[in-house]
Short mmCIF file of C-alpha atoms in Angstrom, two decimals:
data_model
loop_
_atom_site.label_atom_id
_atom_site.label_comp_id
_atom_site.label_asym_id
_atom_site.label_seq_id
_atom_site.Cartn_x
_atom_site.Cartn_y
_atom_site.Cartn_z
CA MET Z 1 -13.91 -27.23 1.28
CA ASP Z 2 -10.46 -27.00 4.38
CA THR Z 3 -10.30 -23.40 5.37
CA ARG Z 4 -6.93 -21.34 3.50
CA VAL Z 5 -4.05 -20.27 4.64
CA ALA Z 6 -2.75 -16.84 3.66
CA LEU Z 7 0.66 -14.76 4.58
CA ILE Z 8 0.27 -11.46 4.68
CA THR Z 9 4.14 -9.73 4.77
CA GLY Z 10 3.47 -5.92 5.69
CA ILE Z 11 0.45 -7.26 7.36
CA THR Z 12 0.80 -4.08 9.65
CA GLY Z 13 0.27 -1.65 7.01
CA GLN Z 14 -2.36 -0.28 5.42
CA ASP Z 15 -2.88 -2.87 2.39
CA GLY Z 16 -2.02 -5.80 4.94
CA SER Z 17 -4.88 -4.11 7.23
CA TYR Z 18 -7.57 -4.00 5.17
CA LEU Z 19 -6.28 -6.92 3.34
CA ALA Z 20 -5.93 -9.47 6.38
CA GLU Z 21 -10.07 -7.65 7.00
CA LEU Z 22 -11.51 -9.55 3.59
CA LEU Z 23 -9.56 -12.55 4.04
CA LEU Z 24 -11.07 -12.88 7.09
CA ALA Z 25 -14.34 -12.06 6.19
CA LYS Z 26 -14.29 -14.64 3.37
CA GLY Z 27 -13.15 -17.43 5.89
CA TYR Z 28 -9.43 -17.71 5.34
CA GLU Z 29 -7.19 -18.87 7.60
CA VAL Z 30 -5.09 -15.45 7.75
CA HIS Z 31 -0.95 -15.16 9.08
CA GLY Z 32 1.35 -11.86 9.20
CA MET Z 33 4.96 -11.81 9.43
CA VAL Z 34 5.75 -8.36 11.63
CA ARG Z 35 8.53 -7.06 12.49
CA ARG Z 36 10.26 -6.98 15.98
CA ALA Z 37 10.42 -3.68 17.10
CA SER Z 38 11.27 -1.73 20.65
CA THR Z 39 6.97 -0.38 20.83
CA PHE Z 40 3.68 -2.35 19.51
CA ASN Z 41 3.40 -0.91 16.01
CA THR Z 42 -0.11 -3.55 15.36
CA GLU Z 43 -2.38 -0.52 15.78
CA ARG Z 44 -3.85 -1.05 12.35
CA LEU Z 45 -4.83 -4.52 13.76
CA GLU Z 46 -6.46 -4.23 16.45
CA HIS Z 47 -10.06 -4.00 15.66
CA LEU Z 48 -10.08 -7.77 13.89
CA TYR Z 49 -8.44 -9.30 17.32
CA ALA Z 50 -11.12 -7.80 19.59
CA ASP Z 51 -13.90 -9.42 16.76
CA GLN Z 52 -12.46 -12.67 15.64
CA HIS Z 53 -14.25 -14.61 17.62
CA GLU Z 54 -17.13 -13.02 15.49
CA SER Z 55 -15.32 -14.05 11.71
CA ASP Z 56 -15.48 -17.37 10.41
CA GLY Z 57 -11.72 -17.26 9.75
CA LYS Z 58 -8.03 -16.68 12.07
CA LEU Z 59 -5.30 -13.81 12.67
CA THR Z 60 -2.09 -15.07 13.61
CA LEU Z 61 0.99 -13.54 13.84
CA HIS Z 62 4.43 -13.72 13.12
CA TYR Z 63 8.02 -12.19 14.26
CA GLY Z 64 10.24 -12.83 10.97
CA ASP Z 65 11.95 -10.05 8.21
CA LEU Z 66 12.37 -10.28 4.53
CA ALA Z 67 15.42 -9.45 5.07
CA ASP Z 68 16.38 -12.77 7.03
CA GLY Z 69 16.02 -15.00 4.47
CA THR Z 70 16.18 -17.76 7.21
CA CYS Z 71 13.86 -16.51 9.44
CA LEU Z 72 11.20 -16.16 6.18
CA SER Z 73 12.42 -19.82 4.71
CA ASN Z 74 11.47 -21.27 7.41
CA LEU Z 75 7.93 -19.32 8.42
CA ILE Z 76 6.93 -20.56 4.80
CA PHE Z 77 8.04 -23.89 4.98
CA SER Z 78 5.47 -24.21 8.14
CA LEU Z 79 2.62 -22.88 7.56
CA GLU Z 80 2.60 -24.52 4.04
CA PRO Z 81 -0.09 -21.05 3.36
CA ASP Z 82 -1.56 -22.06 -0.27
CA GLU Z 83 -1.26 -18.38 -0.51
CA ILE Z 84 1.66 -15.89 0.13
CA TYR Z 85 1.46 -11.64 -0.16
CA ASN Z 86 3.89 -10.02 -0.76
CA LEU Z 87 3.42 -6.55 0.47
CA GLY Z 88 6.40 -5.70 2.58
CA ALA Z 89 8.47 -3.01 1.79
CA GLN Z 90 10.69 0.20 3.12
CA SER Z 91 7.16 2.03 1.06
CA HIS Z 92 8.32 5.43 1.06
CA VAL Z 93 9.54 6.92 -1.71
CA ARG Z 94 11.66 10.33 -1.13
CA VAL Z 95 13.11 8.37 3.07
CA SER Z 96 14.55 5.81 -0.23
CA PHE Z 97 16.96 8.41 -1.25
CA ASP Z 98 18.11 7.97 2.00
CA GLN Z 99 18.42 4.46 2.34
CA PRO Z 100 18.84 2.88 -0.48
CA LEU Z 101 20.87 0.32 0.78
CA TYR Z 102 17.78 -1.22 3.26
CA THR Z 103 14.94 -0.05 0.95
CA VAL Z 104 17.12 -2.41 -1.80
CA ASP Z 105 17.73 -5.15 0.44
CA VAL Z 106 13.60 -5.04 1.60
CA GLY Z 107 12.12 -3.80 -1.26
CA ALA Z 108 14.11 -6.24 -4.25
CA LEU Z 109 16.66 -9.26 -2.44
CA GLY Z 110 13.20 -9.69 -0.18
CA THR Z 111 11.06 -10.39 -2.65
CA LEU Z 112 12.91 -12.56 -3.59
CA ARG Z 113 13.46 -14.62 -0.73
CA VAL Z 114 10.23 -15.26 -1.04
CA LEU Z 115 10.35 -16.15 -4.24
CA GLU Z 116 13.24 -18.36 -2.97
CA ALA Z 117 10.56 -19.86 -0.85
CA ALA Z 118 7.56 -20.33 -2.49
CA ARG Z 119 9.66 -22.44 -4.98
CA VAL Z 120 10.28 -24.55 -2.87
CA LEU Z 121 7.68 -24.82 -0.91
CA ARG Z 122 6.02 -25.51 -5.15
CA LYS Z 123 7.78 -28.78 -4.11
CA GLN Z 124 5.24 -30.05 -2.04
CA LYS Z 125 1.96 -28.66 -2.32
CA ASP Z 126 0.28 -25.04 -5.00
CA VAL Z 127 1.32 -21.79 -3.26
CA ARG Z 128 -0.65 -19.05 -5.57
CA LEU Z 129 1.99 -15.27 -4.52
CA TYR Z 130 0.71 -11.79 -5.13
CA GLN Z 131 3.76 -9.70 -5.48
CA ALA Z 132 3.01 -5.80 -4.94
CA SER Z 133 4.46 -3.65 -7.77
CA SER Z 134 3.91 0.28 -7.81
CA SER Z 135 3.09 2.77 -10.09
CA GLU Z 136 6.46 4.25 -9.34
CA MET Z 137 8.21 2.05 -12.03
CA PHE Z 138 6.65 4.58 -14.73
CA GLY Z 139 8.50 6.70 -13.00
CA LYS Z 140 9.18 9.63 -16.30
CA VAL Z 141 6.71 8.30 -18.11
CA HIS Z 142 6.90 7.37 -21.56
CA GLU Z 143 3.57 7.00 -22.37
CA VAL Z 144 -0.27 7.89 -21.04
CA PRO Z 145 -2.15 6.40 -19.76
CA GLN Z 146 0.42 3.43 -18.35
CA SER Z 147 -0.27 -0.40 -18.80
CA GLU Z 148 0.88 -3.01 -18.37
CA LYS Z 149 2.73 -2.77 -22.02
CA THR Z 150 3.69 0.63 -20.55
CA PRO Z 151 8.33 0.06 -19.98
CA PHE Z 152 9.22 0.99 -17.02
CA HIS Z 153 11.39 4.42 -15.77
CA PRO Z 154 11.78 3.81 -12.61
CA ARG Z 155 12.77 7.12 -10.65
CA SER Z 156 14.36 6.56 -7.06
CA PRO Z 157 15.72 3.08 -4.98
CA TYR Z 158 12.17 2.36 -4.28
CA ALA Z 159 11.31 2.43 -7.29
CA CYS Z 160 14.66 0.68 -8.73
CA ALA Z 161 13.73 -2.08 -5.95
CA LYS Z 162 9.95 -2.71 -7.52
CA VAL Z 163 11.20 -2.73 -11.03
CA TYR Z 164 14.01 -5.84 -9.51
CA SER Z 165 11.03 -8.03 -7.77
CA PHE Z 166 8.88 -7.03 -10.37
CA TYR Z 167 10.87 -8.79 -13.40
CA GLN Z 168 12.22 -11.68 -10.65
CA THR Z 169 7.98 -12.54 -9.88
CA GLN Z 170 7.56 -12.75 -13.69
CA ASN Z 171 10.63 -14.97 -13.96
CA TYR Z 172 9.76 -17.37 -11.37
CA ARG Z 173 6.23 -17.82 -12.51
CA GLU Z 174 7.62 -19.14 -15.82
CA ALA Z 175 11.15 -20.44 -15.11
CA TYR Z 176 9.24 -23.11 -12.01
CA ASP Z 177 5.56 -22.31 -13.53
CA LEU Z 178 4.88 -20.75 -10.04
CA TYR Z 179 1.82 -18.76 -10.15
CA ALA Z 180 3.11 -15.60 -8.99
CA CYS Z 181 1.05 -12.51 -10.35
CA ASN Z 182 2.10 -8.53 -9.88
CA GLY Z 183 -0.28 -5.49 -8.84
CA ILE Z 184 0.60 -2.31 -10.35
CA LEU Z 185 -0.95 -0.45 -8.04
CA PHE Z 186 -1.21 3.18 -8.53
CA ASN Z 187 -1.25 5.57 -5.29
CA HIS Z 188 -3.96 4.57 -2.67
CA GLU Z 189 -4.56 5.42 0.55
CA SER Z 190 -7.10 5.52 3.27
CA PRO Z 191 -6.75 7.09 6.79
CA ARG Z 192 -5.24 4.37 7.21
CA ARG Z 193 -2.46 5.55 5.80
CA GLY Z 194 1.27 6.65 6.80
CA GLU Z 195 0.82 9.48 8.28
CA THR Z 196 4.35 10.43 6.65
CA PHE Z 197 3.28 10.01 3.44
CA VAL Z 198 1.29 13.37 1.51
CA THR Z 199 -2.16 12.34 1.78
CA ARG Z 200 -2.44 12.01 5.42
CA LYS Z 201 0.05 14.26 6.54
CA ILE Z 202 -2.80 16.87 4.91
CA THR Z 203 -5.74 15.37 6.24
CA ARG Z 204 -4.10 15.51 9.52
CA ALA Z 205 -2.74 19.21 8.81
CA ALA Z 206 -5.70 20.48 8.08
CA THR Z 207 -8.00 19.26 10.74
CA ARG Z 208 -5.38 19.89 13.49
CA ILE Z 209 -5.35 23.41 12.27
CA ARG Z 210 -8.71 23.23 11.77
CA GLU Z 211 -8.41 22.36 15.45
CA GLY Z 212 -6.33 25.23 16.68
CA LEU Z 213 -3.65 22.58 17.26
CA GLN Z 214 -0.87 23.26 14.18
CA ASP Z 215 0.03 27.05 12.75
CA LYS Z 216 1.10 25.85 9.15
CA LEU Z 217 1.93 22.96 6.98
CA TYR Z 218 4.53 22.57 4.83
CA LEU Z 219 5.29 20.82 1.84
CA GLY Z 220 6.86 19.73 -1.36
CA ASN Z 221 6.22 19.69 -4.81
CA LEU Z 222 2.22 21.00 -4.95
CA ASP Z 223 1.98 19.75 -8.64
CA ALA Z 224 3.18 16.24 -9.15
CA LYS Z 225 -0.24 14.39 -9.92
CA ARG Z 226 -1.29 10.62 -9.46
CA ASP Z 227 -4.19 8.65 -9.99
CA TRP Z 228 -5.66 7.87 -6.21
CA GLY Z 229 -7.97 5.43 -5.19
CA TYR Z 230 -9.34 3.69 -1.70
CA ALA Z 231 -6.78 1.53 -0.43
CA LYS Z 232 -10.39 -0.22 0.83
CA ASP Z 233 -11.30 -1.08 -2.39
CA TYR Z 234 -7.83 -2.09 -4.10
CA VAL Z 235 -6.93 -5.01 -1.77
CA GLU Z 236 -9.80 -7.02 -3.75
CA ALA Z 237 -7.45 -6.70 -6.80
CA MET Z 238 -5.52 -8.90 -5.18
CA TRP Z 239 -7.01 -11.54 -4.21
CA LEU Z 240 -8.81 -12.45 -6.78
CA MET Z 241 -5.71 -11.96 -9.02
CA LEU Z 242 -4.86 -15.14 -6.98
CA GLN Z 243 -8.50 -16.75 -8.19
CA GLN Z 244 -8.19 -16.92 -11.73
CA ASP Z 245 -6.90 -19.43 -13.35
CA VAL Z 246 -3.04 -18.15 -15.21
CA PRO Z 247 -1.35 -15.90 -13.14
CA ASP Z 248 -0.45 -13.23 -15.19
CA ASP Z 249 0.06 -8.70 -14.54
CA TYR Z 250 -2.68 -6.39 -13.59
CA VAL Z 251 -2.64 -2.31 -13.10
CA ILE Z 252 -4.29 -1.57 -10.43
CA ALA Z 253 -6.56 2.33 -10.66
CA THR Z 254 -9.18 4.72 -11.68
CA GLY Z 255 -8.14 5.90 -14.71
CA GLU Z 256 -8.14 9.57 -13.55
CA THR Z 257 -5.58 11.74 -12.09
CA HIS Z 258 -4.99 14.82 -9.56
CA SER Z 259 -1.96 17.36 -8.30
CA VAL Z 260 -0.94 17.55 -4.57
CA ARG Z 261 -2.41 20.74 -5.15
CA GLU Z 262 -6.27 19.74 -5.72
CA PHE Z 263 -5.63 17.04 -2.29
CA LEU Z 264 -5.01 19.21 -0.40
CA GLU Z 265 -7.21 22.32 -1.76
CA LEU Z 266 -10.36 19.85 -1.17
CA ALA Z 267 -8.75 18.97 2.33
CA PHE Z 268 -8.86 21.98 3.73
CA ARG Z 269 -12.42 22.93 1.94
CA GLU Z 270 -13.76 19.74 4.28
CA VAL Z 271 -13.41 21.70 6.74
CA GLY Z 272 -14.16 24.64 6.13
CA LEU Z 273 -10.81 26.03 5.45
CA SER Z 274 -8.25 27.33 2.48
CA CYS Z 275 -5.78 26.12 2.17
CA ASP Z 276 -3.36 29.42 0.46
CA ASP Z 277 -3.67 31.25 4.16
CA TYR Z 278 -2.27 28.09 5.98
CA VAL Z 279 0.33 25.85 3.25
CA GLU Z 280 3.80 26.54 2.85
CA THR Z 281 6.77 24.67 0.16
CA ASP Z 282 9.59 23.68 2.26
CA PRO Z 283 12.60 22.12 -0.39
CA ARG Z 284 13.32 19.37 2.50
CA TYR Z 285 10.10 17.88 0.93
CA LEU Z 286 11.52 17.84 -3.44
CA ARG Z 287 12.67 14.35 -4.03
CA PRO Z 288 15.84 14.25 -6.64
CA SER Z 289 14.26 13.20 -9.61
CA GLU Z 290 9.90 14.01 -10.01
CA VAL Z 291 7.44 11.68 -11.01
CA ASP Z 292 6.02 14.77 -12.36
CA LEU Z 293 2.32 11.82 -13.57
CA LEU Z 294 1.02 8.84 -13.26
CA LEU Z 295 -2.47 7.81 -14.68
CA GLY Z 296 -3.77 4.00 -14.68
CA ASP Z 297 -5.30 2.62 -17.34
CA ALA Z 298 -6.24 -0.64 -15.61
CA THR Z 299 -8.16 -1.98 -18.69
CA LYS Z 300 -7.05 -5.01 -18.38
CA THR Z 301 -8.67 -6.03 -15.06
CA ARG Z 302 -12.01 -4.64 -15.48
CA GLU Z 303 -11.92 -7.00 -18.79
CA LYS Z 304 -10.31 -10.07 -16.65
CA LEU Z 305 -10.93 -8.92 -13.41
CA GLY Z 306 -14.56 -7.46 -13.38
CA TRP Z 307 -12.52 -4.85 -10.87
CA THR Z 308 -13.51 -1.50 -10.64
CA PRO Z 309 -12.48 1.23 -8.17
CA LYS Z 310 -15.69 1.76 -6.43
CA THR Z 311 -14.50 5.13 -3.85
CA SER Z 312 -14.37 8.60 -5.90
CA PHE Z 313 -10.98 10.88 -5.09
CA ALA Z 314 -13.59 13.45 -3.58
CA GLU Z 315 -15.48 11.02 -1.04
CA LEU Z 316 -11.75 9.55 -0.88
CA VAL Z 317 -10.33 13.40 0.20
CA GLN Z 318 -13.76 13.08 2.59
CA ILE Z 319 -13.22 9.26 4.14
CA MET Z 320 -10.06 10.56 5.09
CA VAL Z 321 -10.62 14.42 6.87
CA GLN Z 322 -13.89 13.80 8.52
CA SER Z 323 -11.35 10.03 10.08
CA ASP Z 324 -8.36 12.44 10.60
CA TRP Z 325 -11.16 14.89 12.00
CA GLU Z 326 -12.49 13.02 14.17
CA ILE Z 327 -8.28 12.54 16.07
CA ALA Z 328 -8.50 16.31 15.85
CA LYS Z 329 -11.05 16.77 17.56
CA SER Z 330 -9.76 14.12 20.71
CA GLU Z 331 -6.74 15.28 20.74
CA SER Z 332 -7.86 19.07 21.63
CA PHE Z 333 -10.05 17.87 24.14
CA ALA Z 334 -7.69 16.22 25.78
CA SER Z 335 -5.95 19.11 25.33
CA HIS Z 336 -7.57 21.17 26.69
CA ARG Z 337 -8.28 19.12 29.70
CA LYS Z 338 -4.89 18.78 30.82
CA ALA Z 339 -4.58 22.57 30.31
CA ALA Z 340 -7.65 23.13 32.69
#
């Protein structure tokens, strides 16, 4: 059988790196699109390059940008991938209020550029596309829990961009018979989460405070509730969506909801501290319009894809804390060595 070729936009992010691992382990030839920057931003992929000789697949990175339609189309036409995973976006919800035009250009029109290139490629060969949708699309929720049939009520520029992408993906599926799926992923975290996201911000701070490297942690809304899962589990669901006979849209979630405060308490407890002694709220981190509660109903995913999350909420927090604790210990050692 010929080696399958996959293209991942957003490959340098949390989900992209885990997905690349999964596909390489399955023998894919993996290509990733990377925005050029003055500093290297491929640290999440470095271990894959180091282990590449041991893998059945191959990893290649290409410069590109979802805002550059010509570059994007040329890349897709030259690679002729069997599967496209569109994970690229400006994905920080709070930042989207500060950069709405950029967020929408990359997150909404960027998706349209990918879809249009896939539509043209389909004239030459079969191609399957995964679009990274988000539970943020539900926003001010109309029902609890949220399923594939729940109406959207986005509450941020990021969420609005994702709603646009969701419906364009459906439209290309119906209008052009393109194999295209939306994965409505609820919050998913890991040690590779960006440090500006609340969960990683918490685990970094808890471990740094424990090692004497930081005094306080400032956060926004501690009462917001989310359905949190492990990103490494969730990328398997992305792949499974593109292996079905018929394309469809799926909610990926754990079916449990926990507050930011609960995450905070578990993380600090893991390092033997009480968060009450070190955490303060700061209005700078509040959103102009808040999403209070997200809870996913992944029944369809469980029944049709056979996918269920493997990692519990408590295990997720522990995984993240232990990973960041190792980093904090190394930072502490370096700091003391420099002082000496």
